[in-house]
Amino acid sequence: MGEGIVAAAFIQAFQNLLDPGLLFFMFLGIFIGLAVGLLPAIGGLVPMAMVLPYMFLLKPLQGLPLIITISAVGYQGGSMTAILLNIPGTEPNAATLIDGFPMTRKGEAARAIGAALVSSTLGGFLAVILALVMVPILLHIVMMITSAEMVFVVLLGISFISVLAERSMIKGLISGMLGLLISLIGYQAVTGIPRFTFGTMFLYDGLGLVPVIVGLFAVPEAIVLASTGTTIAQVETKLAGMQQVLQGVKDVFRHWWLFLRSMLIGYVVGIIPGIGGAVAPFVSYGHAKTSSKNPEKFGTGCVEGVIAPESANNAVLGGSLLTTLAIGLPGSAGMAILLGAFVLQGLVPGPRMLTDHLDLSLTLLLVGALTNIIAGGICFGIIPHISKIARVPARILFPLILVIALTGTFFYRQEIGDVVIAVGFSLVGLILRNFGYSRPALLLGFVLGTLFEKYLFISLGVGGPLFFFRPISMALIVIIISVIWVGILQGRRAKKA
Amino acid sequence: MKMRSGSYLLLAIIGVVLFIFFYSLRMAHWKTKLLPLILSGIIFFLASIELGKEFFGKKIVGETQASEAGATDTAATMRGYLIAGAWVLGFLLCIVFMGFFVAIPLFTIAYMKLHGTKWWLAILFAACSLGLMYLLSEPLAGIPLYRGILFGE
C-alpha cells in the first residue's frame, strides 16, 4: 500500500470527523458512557451490550463511533465512583479504589478525582495516537498472516483470557471452551449439516450475538441490582473546591515518568488479544508500588496509587482497538462487543480492514483520541451534577434496563426466540458470575468459535494436517504454551502466598 | 464428604458435555463432529480436574466456620436473585403471550408500584419507556413490535 493512499485515508478520516451524524453519536456516546460509568452495578460492558441491538439502524460512521465512545469514556465516569464511594464504576476502575477511597477519607477526594481524570484522559489520548502511528508498521505485519496463523491467533486470544481474566485458570478455560462449543450451534460452514438444533428451525442459523451478550452481561447485573432493592450508592460525599482538583492535575505532571510507564503498560496489554482491560490497571499499580521509594504509602491514600491504574485503564483502548481492527481479534470483552458491532454493520475486522477500509479504521482511532479529550473536559464541569445518577434507585433502573435490553434484543432479528435465548443466557451469566467462571472468556469463545472452525478447515484443506509447520504458526504455538504455563505458575505462586 | 454448590455445577457441566460427546458421535461427517468431540472432551477433562480439586483439595483452616457464617448471607442473596429472576421470567412470559405493548407498561408499573413508587410516577415512567421503544421500532426503523401469542395474528 502506497504512502499516498495512507495520506489520503488520513485526510478522509479527518473529514469524517466533521460529519454532523458522527459528531452527534459521538456526543451521545460520551453522555451514555459517562452516565453509565457512574452507575457502579451497570458500568462496563452493559451499556455497550444495550446499544448493540440498534447497530443495524445506523451507518458504520455513526454506530461504530457510538460504541467506541461509550467504551472509552466509561472508565472516566467509573473512576469517580471508585474514589468517592469505594465502588468501581467499571471493572478496570477496581484498582483505583485502593488508594482513591483512602484519599477521600483524608479529605482529598477532589485531588484524587483531578489526578484520575487527567491520567485517564491523557493516557487514553496518547495511546490512541500511538496506535495511529503504528498503523503503517502493522500493515506490513498483518500481510504475513495466513489462515494457518489465524487458527493459532484465535487460540492465543482464548488462552490469554482464560489464564488472566479470572481467579481460576481451569474455570477460565472451561468458560472459553463452553463459548466455543455454544458457537457450534447451527449449520456447519463446510458441510452444511445442522448441529445441536434438535429440529428447531430457529437454531439453524446459530445463536445470535446480541441475545448472548444481553443475557450474559446486561440482565444478570440488573438482577443483582434488583436483589439489593435499594439505591446503588449509600454514601453521601461532597467534592471539595476546584483548588484540590488542580492539585491533582499538577500531581500527574509531577509524576510524569510514572504516568508514561503506566500508559505504556496499558497500551501493550491492550494490544495482546484476549487479556482484557481489567488486568492492565492492576499490573500498573503493582509496577508503581514495586518501583516506588515509599511502597508502604500505597494503600493509605497515595496519589501515585491513583495515577498508575488510571493512566493504564484508558490506554488499553488504544492498543486493543488496534488489534481488533488490524487482526480481527478483540483485546478485551468490550472489544468483542465492538467486533459484534462490526459484524452487524457488514464489516469484517482483520487484515483487510486496514486495506479496504483504512479511512474508516483511522476515523475510529481518531474518534477514540478526540473522545478522551472531550469527555475529560466535560467531566471537570459536570462532576457535581452527574454523580447524582449514582443514587438512582434500583426500582427505576431494573425495569429500565430490562425494557431496553429485551426490546432491543427483539429488534436485532425480529425473532421472539432471541428474547427467550437472552433470558435463558441470563441464568448462565448469573451462574458464571457467582461461581467464579469467566463471562468474558465465554463471550470470546463464542465470538471466536466460528472463526476458529473456518480457519482450521481452510488451513487443513490448503496445508493438510501439518499446516502449522510455518515459522509464525510455530512461534504462536510456543507463545500459547508459554501463556498457559505462566498461568499455571502464577496460580501456584498465588496459592503459596 | 459434603458436596458444595460449585461441585453440583461441575457435575452438571460434566453431564452436559458427556451428552454432547455421545450425541456428536452420531453426526454424519467427520468435519461436523470433529470440534464438538474435541471441545466436549477437553471440557470433560478440565471439569473433572476441578471437581477432583473440590473433593480432594486441601481445605483452609477456618474455611468451614467462614462458610457457615456466610450461609445466612448466601441464602438472603439467593432469595433476592430468585425474586428478581421471577420478575424477569414474568416479563418474558408477558412479552411472549401479550406482546411488548402490554408487557412493557404492565411490568414497569407493577414493579415500580410494588417497590414503593407513586402511581403517577410509575405510569409516567411506563408511558415514557413504551413511547421510546415504539418510536425506535415502528416509526423510525419500520420494525413492528411483537404483539404476542394472544393478540398477534
mmCIF file of C-alpha atoms in Angstrom, chain A residues 71-259:
data_model
loop_
_atom_site.group_PDB
_atom_site.id
_atom_site.type_symbol
_atom_site.label_atom_id
_atom_site.label_comp_id
_atom_site.label_asym_id
_atom_site.label_seq_id
_atom_site.Cartn_x
_atom_site.Cartn_y
_atom_site.Cartn_z
ATOM 1 C CA SER A 71 -16.171 2.145 25.770
ATOM 2 C CA ALA A 72 -13.652 4.990 26.057
ATOM 3 C CA VAL A 73 -15.409 7.309 28.482
ATOM 4 C CA GLY A 74 -16.950 4.716 30.781
ATOM 5 C CA TYR A 75 -13.652 4.462 32.682
ATOM 6 C CA GLN A 76 -13.594 8.204 33.324
ATOM 7 C CA GLY A 77 -17.042 8.101 34.896
ATOM 8 C CA GLY A 78 -16.231 4.875 36.711
ATOM 9 C CA SER A 79 -13.168 6.301 38.440
ATOM 10 C CA MET A 80 -15.327 8.879 40.233
ATOM 11 C CA THR A 81 -17.493 6.282 41.988
ATOM 12 C CA ALA A 82 -14.368 4.274 42.807
ATOM 13 C CA ILE A 83 -12.842 7.302 44.529
ATOM 14 C CA LEU A 84 -15.972 8.756 46.122
ATOM 15 C CA LEU A 85 -17.900 5.638 47.094
ATOM 16 C CA ASN A 86 -15.325 2.841 47.042
ATOM 17 C CA ILE A 87 -17.336 1.178 44.299
ATOM 18 C CA PRO A 88 -15.705 0.902 40.847
ATOM 19 C CA GLY A 89 -17.996 2.010 38.017
ATOM 20 C CA THR A 90 -16.326 -0.461 35.666
ATOM 21 C CA GLU A 91 -14.032 -3.443 36.244
ATOM 22 C CA PRO A 92 -10.872 -1.592 35.135
ATOM 23 C CA ASN A 93 -11.560 1.075 37.782
ATOM 24 C CA ALA A 94 -11.241 -1.505 40.545
ATOM 25 C CA ALA A 95 -7.540 -0.818 41.123
ATOM 26 C CA THR A 96 -8.235 2.910 41.539
ATOM 27 C CA LEU A 97 -10.204 2.498 44.753
ATOM 28 C CA ILE A 98 -7.210 1.005 46.605
ATOM 29 C CA ASP A 99 -5.745 4.479 47.097
ATOM 30 C CA GLY A 100 -8.592 6.650 45.771
ATOM 31 C CA PHE A 101 -11.057 5.955 48.575
ATOM 32 C CA PRO A 102 -8.472 6.446 51.368
ATOM 33 C CA MET A 103 -7.760 9.836 49.751
ATOM 34 C CA THR A 104 -11.476 10.656 50.055
ATOM 35 C CA ARG A 105 -11.383 9.670 53.723
ATOM 36 C CA LYS A 106 -8.434 12.020 54.136
ATOM 37 C CA GLY A 107 -10.479 14.849 52.626
ATOM 38 C CA GLU A 108 -8.616 14.755 49.294
ATOM 39 C CA ALA A 109 -11.409 13.451 47.087
ATOM 40 C CA ALA A 110 -11.229 16.300 44.590
ATOM 41 C CA ARG A 111 -7.442 15.930 44.312
ATOM 42 C CA ALA A 112 -7.823 12.199 43.620
ATOM 43 C CA ILE A 113 -10.543 12.824 41.014
ATOM 44 C CA GLY A 114 -8.447 15.526 39.350
ATOM 45 C CA ALA A 115 -5.459 13.182 39.137
ATOM 46 C CA ALA A 116 -7.610 10.288 37.929
ATOM 47 C CA LEU A 117 -9.317 12.336 35.222
ATOM 48 C CA VAL A 118 -6.107 13.799 33.805
ATOM 49 C CA SER A 119 -4.287 10.429 33.911
ATOM 50 C CA SER A 120 -7.190 8.631 32.252
ATOM 51 C CA THR A 121 -7.779 11.348 29.639
ATOM 52 C CA LEU A 122 -4.132 11.811 28.655
ATOM 53 C CA GLY A 123 -3.424 8.063 28.864
ATOM 54 C CA GLY A 124 -6.286 7.276 26.503
ATOM 55 C CA PHE A 125 -5.365 10.107 24.131
ATOM 56 C CA LEU A 126 -1.660 9.247 23.898
ATOM 57 C CA ALA A 127 -2.357 5.519 23.474
ATOM 58 C CA VAL A 128 -4.654 6.167 20.521
ATOM 59 C CA ILE A 129 -2.061 8.495 18.968
ATOM 60 C CA LEU A 130 0.477 5.684 19.429
ATOM 61 C CA ALA A 131 -1.953 3.297 17.738
ATOM 62 C CA LEU A 132 -2.304 5.718 14.797
ATOM 63 C CA VAL A 133 1.486 5.855 14.411
ATOM 64 C CA MET A 134 1.612 2.045 14.483
ATOM 65 C CA VAL A 135 -0.888 1.561 11.611
ATOM 66 C CA PRO A 136 1.661 1.724 8.725
ATOM 67 C CA ILE A 137 4.012 -0.681 10.553
ATOM 68 C CA LEU A 138 1.201 -3.050 11.384
ATOM 69 C CA LEU A 139 0.042 -3.077 7.758
ATOM 70 C CA HIS A 140 3.239 -4.922 6.755
ATOM 71 C CA ILE A 141 2.975 -7.377 9.640
ATOM 72 C CA VAL A 142 -0.652 -8.313 9.026
ATOM 73 C CA MET A 143 0.102 -9.098 5.374
ATOM 74 C CA MET A 144 2.228 -12.050 6.550
ATOM 75 C CA ILE A 145 -0.676 -13.611 8.455
ATOM 76 C CA THR A 146 -2.498 -16.502 6.699
ATOM 77 C CA SER A 147 -5.373 -18.738 7.776
ATOM 78 C CA ALA A 148 -2.875 -21.113 9.414
ATOM 79 C CA GLU A 149 -1.656 -18.348 11.702
ATOM 80 C CA MET A 150 -5.201 -17.173 12.370
ATOM 81 C CA VAL A 151 -6.052 -20.575 13.867
ATOM 82 C CA PHE A 152 -3.367 -20.053 16.490
ATOM 83 C CA VAL A 153 -4.009 -16.344 16.941
ATOM 84 C CA VAL A 154 -7.607 -17.250 17.812
ATOM 85 C CA LEU A 155 -6.363 -19.928 20.200
ATOM 86 C CA LEU A 156 -3.902 -17.427 21.684
ATOM 87 C CA GLY A 157 -6.715 -14.983 22.379
ATOM 88 C CA ILE A 158 -8.721 -17.662 24.144
ATOM 89 C CA SER A 159 -5.730 -18.894 26.142
ATOM 90 C CA PHE A 160 -4.877 -15.355 27.302
ATOM 91 C CA ILE A 161 -8.315 -14.515 28.595
ATOM 92 C CA SER A 162 -8.715 -17.908 30.200
ATOM 93 C CA VAL A 163 -5.471 -17.515 32.084
ATOM 94 C CA LEU A 164 -5.743 -13.907 33.169
ATOM 95 C CA ALA A 165 -9.394 -12.901 33.209
ATOM 96 C CA GLU A 166 -10.498 -14.620 36.402
ATOM 97 C CA ARG A 167 -9.147 -16.159 39.573
ATOM 98 C CA SER A 168 -9.063 -19.801 38.423
ATOM 99 C CA MET A 169 -7.299 -20.785 35.205
ATOM 100 C CA ILE A 170 -9.273 -24.017 34.852
ATOM 101 C CA LYS A 171 -12.586 -22.214 35.294
ATOM 102 C CA GLY A 172 -11.467 -19.617 32.741
ATOM 103 C CA LEU A 173 -10.552 -22.350 30.261
ATOM 104 C CA ILE A 174 -13.860 -24.171 30.855
ATOM 105 C CA SER A 175 -15.708 -20.886 30.168
ATOM 106 C CA GLY A 176 -13.751 -20.233 26.956
ATOM 107 C CA MET A 177 -14.314 -23.805 25.724
ATOM 108 C CA LEU A 178 -18.030 -23.618 26.555
ATOM 109 C CA GLY A 179 -18.205 -20.446 24.466
ATOM 110 C CA LEU A 180 -16.540 -22.255 21.573
ATOM 111 C CA LEU A 181 -18.971 -25.152 21.957
ATOM 112 C CA ILE A 182 -22.013 -22.841 22.002
ATOM 113 C CA SER A 183 -20.772 -21.151 18.816
ATOM 114 C CA LEU A 184 -21.062 -24.522 17.026
ATOM 115 C CA ILE A 185 -24.874 -24.499 17.262
ATOM 116 C CA GLY A 186 -26.419 -24.235 13.782
ATOM 117 C CA TYR A 187 -25.246 -25.137 10.270
ATOM 118 C CA GLN A 188 -21.636 -26.277 9.968
ATOM 119 C CA ALA A 189 -19.999 -23.885 7.499
ATOM 120 C CA VAL A 190 -18.162 -26.549 5.423
ATOM 121 C CA THR A 191 -20.595 -29.498 5.338
ATOM 122 C CA GLY A 192 -23.894 -27.623 5.758
ATOM 123 C CA ILE A 193 -25.063 -30.184 8.320
ATOM 124 C CA PRO A 194 -27.012 -28.691 11.262
ATOM 125 C CA ARG A 195 -25.583 -29.299 14.736
ATOM 126 C CA PHE A 196 -27.361 -29.232 18.118
ATOM 127 C CA THR A 197 -30.508 -27.707 16.618
ATOM 128 C CA PHE A 198 -32.724 -30.621 17.762
ATOM 129 C CA GLY A 199 -35.047 -29.993 14.835
ATOM 130 C CA THR A 200 -35.675 -26.349 15.763
ATOM 131 C CA MET A 201 -35.599 -24.180 12.641
ATOM 132 C CA PHE A 202 -34.838 -21.099 14.740
ATOM 133 C CA LEU A 203 -31.453 -22.541 15.723
ATOM 134 C CA TYR A 204 -30.323 -23.407 12.170
ATOM 135 C CA ASP A 205 -28.582 -20.027 11.809
ATOM 136 C CA GLY A 206 -26.950 -20.393 15.194
ATOM 137 C CA LEU A 207 -27.367 -18.290 18.297
ATOM 138 C CA GLY A 208 -27.363 -14.546 17.748
ATOM 139 C CA LEU A 209 -24.590 -12.440 19.227
ATOM 140 C CA VAL A 210 -26.973 -9.872 20.731
ATOM 141 C CA PRO A 211 -29.112 -12.250 22.838
ATOM 142 C CA VAL A 212 -25.971 -13.955 24.103
ATOM 143 C CA ILE A 213 -24.338 -10.661 25.133
ATOM 144 C CA VAL A 214 -27.526 -9.219 26.640
ATOM 145 C CA GLY A 215 -28.108 -12.467 28.517
ATOM 146 C CA LEU A 216 -24.553 -12.818 29.783
ATOM 147 C CA PHE A 217 -23.975 -9.240 30.896
ATOM 148 C CA ALA A 218 -26.966 -6.875 30.973
ATOM 149 C CA VAL A 219 -29.716 -8.994 32.605
ATOM 150 C CA PRO A 220 -27.570 -10.651 35.334
ATOM 151 C CA GLU A 221 -26.286 -7.249 36.517
ATOM 152 C CA ALA A 222 -29.872 -5.966 36.584
ATOM 153 C CA ILE A 223 -30.894 -8.992 38.681
ATOM 154 C CA VAL A 224 -28.039 -8.392 41.125
ATOM 155 C CA LEU A 225 -29.007 -4.725 41.352
ATOM 156 C CA ALA A 226 -32.688 -5.554 41.942
ATOM 157 C CA SER A 227 -31.814 -8.115 44.609
ATOM 158 C CA THR A 228 -30.280 -5.324 46.723
ATOM 159 C CA GLY A 229 -33.571 -3.446 46.447
ATOM 160 C CA THR A 230 -32.237 -0.032 47.431
ATOM 161 C CA THR A 231 -30.241 2.761 45.835
ATOM 162 C CA ILE A 232 -26.870 1.821 44.375
ATOM 163 C CA ALA A 233 -24.841 4.360 46.280
ATOM 164 C CA GLN A 234 -25.327 4.575 50.048
ATOM 165 C CA VAL A 235 -22.672 7.148 50.871
ATOM 166 C CA GLU A 236 -23.079 10.931 50.710
ATOM 167 C CA THR A 237 -19.872 12.588 49.557
ATOM 168 C CA LYS A 238 -19.303 16.201 48.615
ATOM 169 C CA LEU A 239 -16.440 17.395 46.486
ATOM 170 C CA ALA A 240 -14.016 19.954 47.785
ATOM 171 C CA GLY A 241 -13.083 23.062 45.883
ATOM 172 C CA MET A 242 -11.510 23.458 42.472
ATOM 173 C CA GLN A 243 -8.122 24.048 44.092
ATOM 174 C CA GLN A 244 -7.887 20.416 45.080
ATOM 175 C CA VAL A 245 -8.816 19.335 41.555
ATOM 176 C CA LEU A 246 -5.986 21.462 40.163
ATOM 177 C CA GLN A 247 -3.609 19.995 42.735
ATOM 178 C CA GLY A 248 -4.493 16.532 41.383
ATOM 179 C CA VAL A 249 -3.785 17.762 37.847
ATOM 180 C CA LYS A 250 -0.362 19.014 38.955
ATOM 181 C CA ASP A 251 0.327 15.663 40.635
ATOM 182 C CA VAL A 252 0.097 13.895 37.279
ATOM 183 C CA PHE A 253 2.681 16.204 35.717
ATOM 184 C CA ARG A 254 4.877 15.893 38.819
ATOM 185 C CA HIS A 255 4.820 12.105 38.355
ATOM 186 C CA TRP A 256 5.057 12.244 34.538
ATOM 187 C CA TRP A 257 7.514 9.342 34.291
ATOM 188 C CA LEU A 258 5.174 7.066 36.271
ATOM 189 C CA PHE A 259 2.289 8.252 34.084
#
